[in-house]
């Protein structure tokens, strides 16, 4: 073997991957069996003259929208809009957001050692031709890199723009947050307090309810599973004068219960509908009529519309983190092979806080 | 009898009235039997020193919201807001909007012979202490007085502000209007054409569909009763690229069918939900999830919020009427005793155009 050949061989690496093995059909829940493990050989150097970048994927973000892309059923939220929410091709890599490190680059904007967050396939290494839509991680703040999958990434922006822009809060507003201990909800609650609002959260375990009240600063919190038979009564208990802002991460029965409890000119921001993603036939919402006399606004919210304002967001959030005004709860699991169970766990509420998968710490 | 006594007697008058005889219960439709005829003696002169006004009611407006006040059931749209949408007290006068003439006045703002539109009880004459919220009819335009129950009154303002403000139309937008030949819908369609939009209306008879296409300038129209089994297919036929604006007067199944056909950043203005007012259990809307990836906004719209802008509206509308740019279709019935059947008829679609009841022409 000539020396040159040897050098090339040394750059090749086994690359473990997670792919979509089967579509989730009808009203099924996502299971680990829908995912498959795969492996490929990858070249960790870019071709001379190419503008490709080789990324080592460090942290993967588990987000509910990823599950919707694992189904091709009619109630998929796939959309002809400007971001691809459509189904993954069968057998293709699962893909979401994550934090990655540049291992090699032929692109002038990326240098070896750079850290970025953006689209990340569920594999150890990714080669991307002419990468676009990645954010450089340049701050020297003393924050965990995993934060760029959560508080400083897409869920953080969802909470920030979804609350401050789409919900248009006023001091004294009565705010309700569902999925309140999740990646987005825990921040919405803290933002509501910063904005001088009264805020109540719902979550699915006693532990999460305690977290909301004792660590995350919610005024009140309740376990929706304990009041499931009468959500209306629970809402009336915590909001005797009604709700000005509902930040919705769940849809379905909770949304239906909220509608008759909205105040005049209330705002509902629909950021997610996790209760509906595993249903073959979506639940009917019966109380929409209440938005009419109450002049309520419902707004479908997609954070990708705000990515151009990342700089504004990052500066604000880093400031609040440094000042100790905002805290963040993560649920971190280790290893690519833990990814499927972690994503599946979102739908049973197994995670406590933002679900992150660590592939490597550097 | 002294001369003074005789004069007083001459001012007394029998005053025929329509009252709420029975509440509409559960899922019942309004029937003529829910209304009662009554009669009272009324003094057509105000007491010296009083600031009351005696109105002769000329035209009464039949509007769907009046029916919602004839029920005290849980799905009533009654609201703690700033306008009274609550149930009428049993036995009290039916009340809505109308055109009236001042017969006598102790109030400095009202002179005998003045014409006004505003709240009007369903009776021949009304005495109102210190009247507020009435609009003087001062223009010398050659328009029928009945127009102030429709195109120049509340329904006209609903269409004008509901479309131009709440729907935020852009040239080229694809607009869908339900209840399109009604008091409001026929104007929304014409406004959409003035704004350079493509507009399709739905209505419930062949005659109304013809009216929409041949008189009111809609690009297309269809009879929803003929496509009831597949509204989705009908919408896809008329909107192969989706709907930017849905002006909703009906709610229920139509709203549900529209949701998956909305375009990204589409706007739905909920101005009425006439399909739901007679149901004991409201229909479930199953497709709300589509507002999420499509960033759709649903806005509950109440025209009373815009009454402070009546002057702007009136000037614009009178201009368009004089220029022949806007036409209006009315369905006029004669006599107070025709009122109950006329209101009931709104719910079977018996009326063609704005339903008006004439009590007197001057």
Coordinates of N, CA, C and O in Angstrom, one line a residue, chain B residues 222-283:
Chain B
X222 N -71.2 28.3 -5.0 CA -71.8 26.9 -5.0 C -72.8 26.8 -3.9 O -72.8 27.5 -2.9
X223 N -73.6 25.8 -4.1 CA -74.7 25.4 -3.1 C -74.1 24.4 -2.2 O -73.9 23.2 -2.6
X224 N -73.9 24.8 -1.0 CA -73.2 23.9 0.0 C -74.1 22.7 0.3 O -73.6 21.6 0.6
X225 N -75.4 22.8 0.1 CA -76.3 21.7 0.3 C -76.1 20.6 -0.7 O -76.4 19.4 -0.4
X226 N -75.7 20.9 -1.9 CA -75.5 19.9 -2.9 C -74.1 19.2 -2.8 O -73.9 18.2 -3.4
X227 N -73.2 19.8 -2.0 CA -71.9 19.2 -1.9 C -71.6 18.8 -0.5 O -70.5 18.6 -0.1
X228 N -72.7 18.7 0.3 CA -72.5 18.6 1.8 C -71.7 17.4 2.2 O -71.0 17.4 3.2
X229 N -71.7 16.3 1.3 CA -71.0 15.1 1.7 C -69.5 15.3 1.4 O -68.7 14.5 1.9
X230 N -69.2 16.2 0.6 CA -67.7 16.4 0.4 C -67.4 17.9 0.1 O -67.1 18.3 -1.0
X231 N -67.5 18.7 1.2 CA -67.2 20.1 1.2 C -65.7 20.3 0.8 O -65.3 21.2 0.1
X232 N -64.9 19.3 1.3 CA -63.4 19.4 1.0 C -63.2 19.4 -0.5 O -62.4 20.2 -1.0
X233 N -63.8 18.5 -1.2 CA -63.6 18.4 -2.7 C -64.1 19.7 -3.3 O -63.5 20.2 -4.3
X234 N -65.2 20.2 -2.9 CA -65.8 21.5 -3.5 C -64.7 22.6 -3.3 O -64.5 23.4 -4.2
X235 N -64.2 22.7 -2.1 CA -63.3 23.8 -1.8 C -62.0 23.6 -2.6 O -61.5 24.6 -3.2
X236 N -61.6 22.4 -2.8 CA -60.4 22.1 -3.6 C -60.6 22.5 -5.1 O -59.7 22.9 -5.8
X237 N -61.9 22.3 -5.5 CA -62.2 22.6 -6.9 C -62.1 24.1 -7.1 O -61.6 24.5 -8.1
X238 N -62.6 24.9 -6.2 CA -62.6 26.3 -6.4 C -61.3 27.0 -5.9 O -61.0 28.1 -6.3
X239 N -60.6 26.3 -5.1 CA -59.3 26.9 -4.5 C -58.2 25.8 -4.7 O -57.7 25.3 -3.6
X240 N -57.8 25.5 -5.9 CA -56.8 24.5 -6.0 C -55.5 24.9 -5.4 O -54.7 24.0 -5.0
X241 N -55.3 26.2 -5.2 CA -54.0 26.6 -4.5 C -54.3 27.1 -3.1 O -53.4 27.6 -2.4
X242 N -55.5 26.8 -2.6 CA -55.8 27.1 -1.2 C -56.4 28.5 -1.0 O -56.6 29.3 -1.9
X243 N -56.8 28.7 0.3 CA -57.6 29.9 0.6 C -56.7 30.8 1.5 O -56.1 30.4 2.5
X244 N -56.7 32.1 1.1 CA -56.0 33.1 2.0 C -56.9 33.6 3.1 O -56.4 33.9 4.2
X245 N -58.1 33.9 2.7 CA -59.0 34.5 3.7 C -60.4 33.8 3.7 O -60.9 33.5 2.6
X246 N -60.8 33.4 4.9 CA -62.1 32.8 5.0 C -63.0 33.7 5.9 O -62.6 33.9 7.1
X247 N -64.0 34.3 5.4 CA -64.9 35.1 6.2 C -66.1 34.2 6.6 O -66.9 33.8 5.8
X248 N -66.1 33.8 7.9 CA -67.0 32.7 8.3 C -68.2 33.3 9.0 O -68.2 34.0 10.0
X249 N -69.4 32.9 8.5 CA -70.6 33.3 9.1 C -71.4 32.1 9.6 O -72.5 32.2 10.2
X250 N -70.8 30.9 9.5 CA -71.6 29.7 9.8 C -70.9 28.7 10.8 O -71.6 28.1 11.5
X251 N -69.6 28.7 10.8 CA -68.9 27.8 11.7 C -69.1 26.3 11.4 O -69.5 26.0 10.2
X252 N -68.9 25.4 12.4 CA -69.2 24.0 12.2 C -68.5 23.3 11.1 O -67.3 23.5 10.9
X253 N -69.3 22.5 10.3 CA -68.7 21.6 9.3 C -67.9 22.4 8.2 O -66.9 22.0 7.7
X254 N -68.5 23.6 7.9 CA -67.8 24.4 6.8 C -66.5 24.9 7.3 O -65.5 24.8 6.6
X255 N -66.4 25.4 8.5 CA -65.1 25.8 9.1 C -64.2 24.7 9.1 O -63.0 24.8 8.8
X256 N -64.7 23.5 9.5 CA -63.8 22.3 9.6 C -63.2 21.9 8.2 O -62.1 21.6 8.1
X257 N -64.1 22.1 7.2 CA -63.6 21.7 5.8 C -62.6 22.8 5.3 O -61.7 22.5 4.5
X258 N -62.8 24.0 5.7 CA -61.9 25.1 5.3 C -60.5 24.9 5.8 O -59.5 25.2 5.1
X259 N -60.4 24.6 7.1 CA -59.1 24.6 7.8 C -57.9 23.9 7.0 O -56.9 24.5 6.9
X260 N -58.2 22.7 6.5 CA -57.0 22.0 5.8 C -56.8 22.6 4.4 O -55.8 22.3 3.8
X261 N -57.7 23.5 4.0 CA -57.5 24.2 2.7 C -57.0 25.6 2.8 O -56.9 26.3 1.8
X262 N -56.6 26.0 4.0 CA -56.0 27.3 4.2 C -54.6 27.4 3.7 O -53.8 26.4 3.8
X263 N -54.2 28.5 3.2 CA -52.8 28.7 2.8 C -52.0 29.2 4.0 O -52.5 29.7 5.0
X264 N -50.7 29.2 3.8 CA -49.8 29.7 4.9 C -50.1 31.2 5.1 O -50.2 31.9 4.2
X265 N -50.1 31.5 6.4 CA -50.5 32.8 6.9 C -51.9 33.3 6.5 O -52.1 34.5 6.3
X266 N -52.8 32.4 6.3 CA -54.2 32.7 6.0 C -54.9 33.3 7.2 O -54.4 33.1 8.4
X267 N -56.0 34.0 7.0 CA -56.7 34.6 8.0 C -58.2 34.2 8.0 O -58.8 34.2 6.9
X268 N -58.7 33.8 9.1 CA -60.1 33.4 9.2 C -60.8 34.4 10.2 O -60.3 34.5 11.3
X269 N -61.8 35.1 9.7 CA -62.5 35.9 10.6 C -63.9 35.3 10.9 O -64.6 35.0 10.0
X270 N -64.1 35.1 12.2 CA -65.3 34.4 12.6 C -66.3 35.5 13.0 O -66.2 36.2 14.0
X271 N -67.2 35.7 12.1 CA -68.2 36.8 12.3 C -69.5 36.3 12.8 O -70.3 37.0 13.4
X272 N -69.7 35.0 12.6 CA -71.0 34.3 13.0 C -70.8 32.9 12.9 O -69.9 32.4 12.2
X273 N -71.7 32.1 13.6 CA -71.6 30.6 13.5 C -73.1 30.2 13.5 O -73.5 29.4 14.3
X274 N -73.8 30.6 12.5 CA -75.3 30.4 12.4 C -75.6 28.9 12.5 O -76.6 28.5 13.0
X275 N -74.7 28.0 12.0 CA -75.0 26.6 12.0 C -75.0 26.0 13.4 O -75.5 24.9 13.6
X276 N -74.5 26.7 14.3 CA -74.3 26.2 15.7 C -75.4 26.7 16.7 O -75.5 26.1 17.8
X277 N -76.1 27.7 16.3 CA -76.9 28.4 17.3 C -78.1 27.6 17.8 O -78.6 27.8 18.9
X278 N -78.5 26.6 16.9 CA -79.7 25.8 17.3 C -79.3 24.4 17.8 O -80.1 23.5 17.9
X279 N -78.0 24.2 18.1 CA -77.6 22.9 18.5 C -77.4 22.8 20.0 O -76.9 23.7 20.6
X280 N -77.8 21.7 20.6 CA -77.6 21.5 22.0 C -76.2 21.2 22.3 O -75.6 21.8 23.2
X281 N -75.6 20.3 21.5 CA -74.1 20.1 21.7 C -73.5 20.6 20.4 O -73.8 20.2 19.3
X282 N -72.5 21.5 20.5 CA -71.9 22.1 19.4 C -71.1 21.1 18.6 O -70.5 20.1 19.2
X283 N -71.0 21.2 17.3 CA -70.3 20.3 16.5 C -68.8 20.4 16.8 O -68.3 21.6 17.1

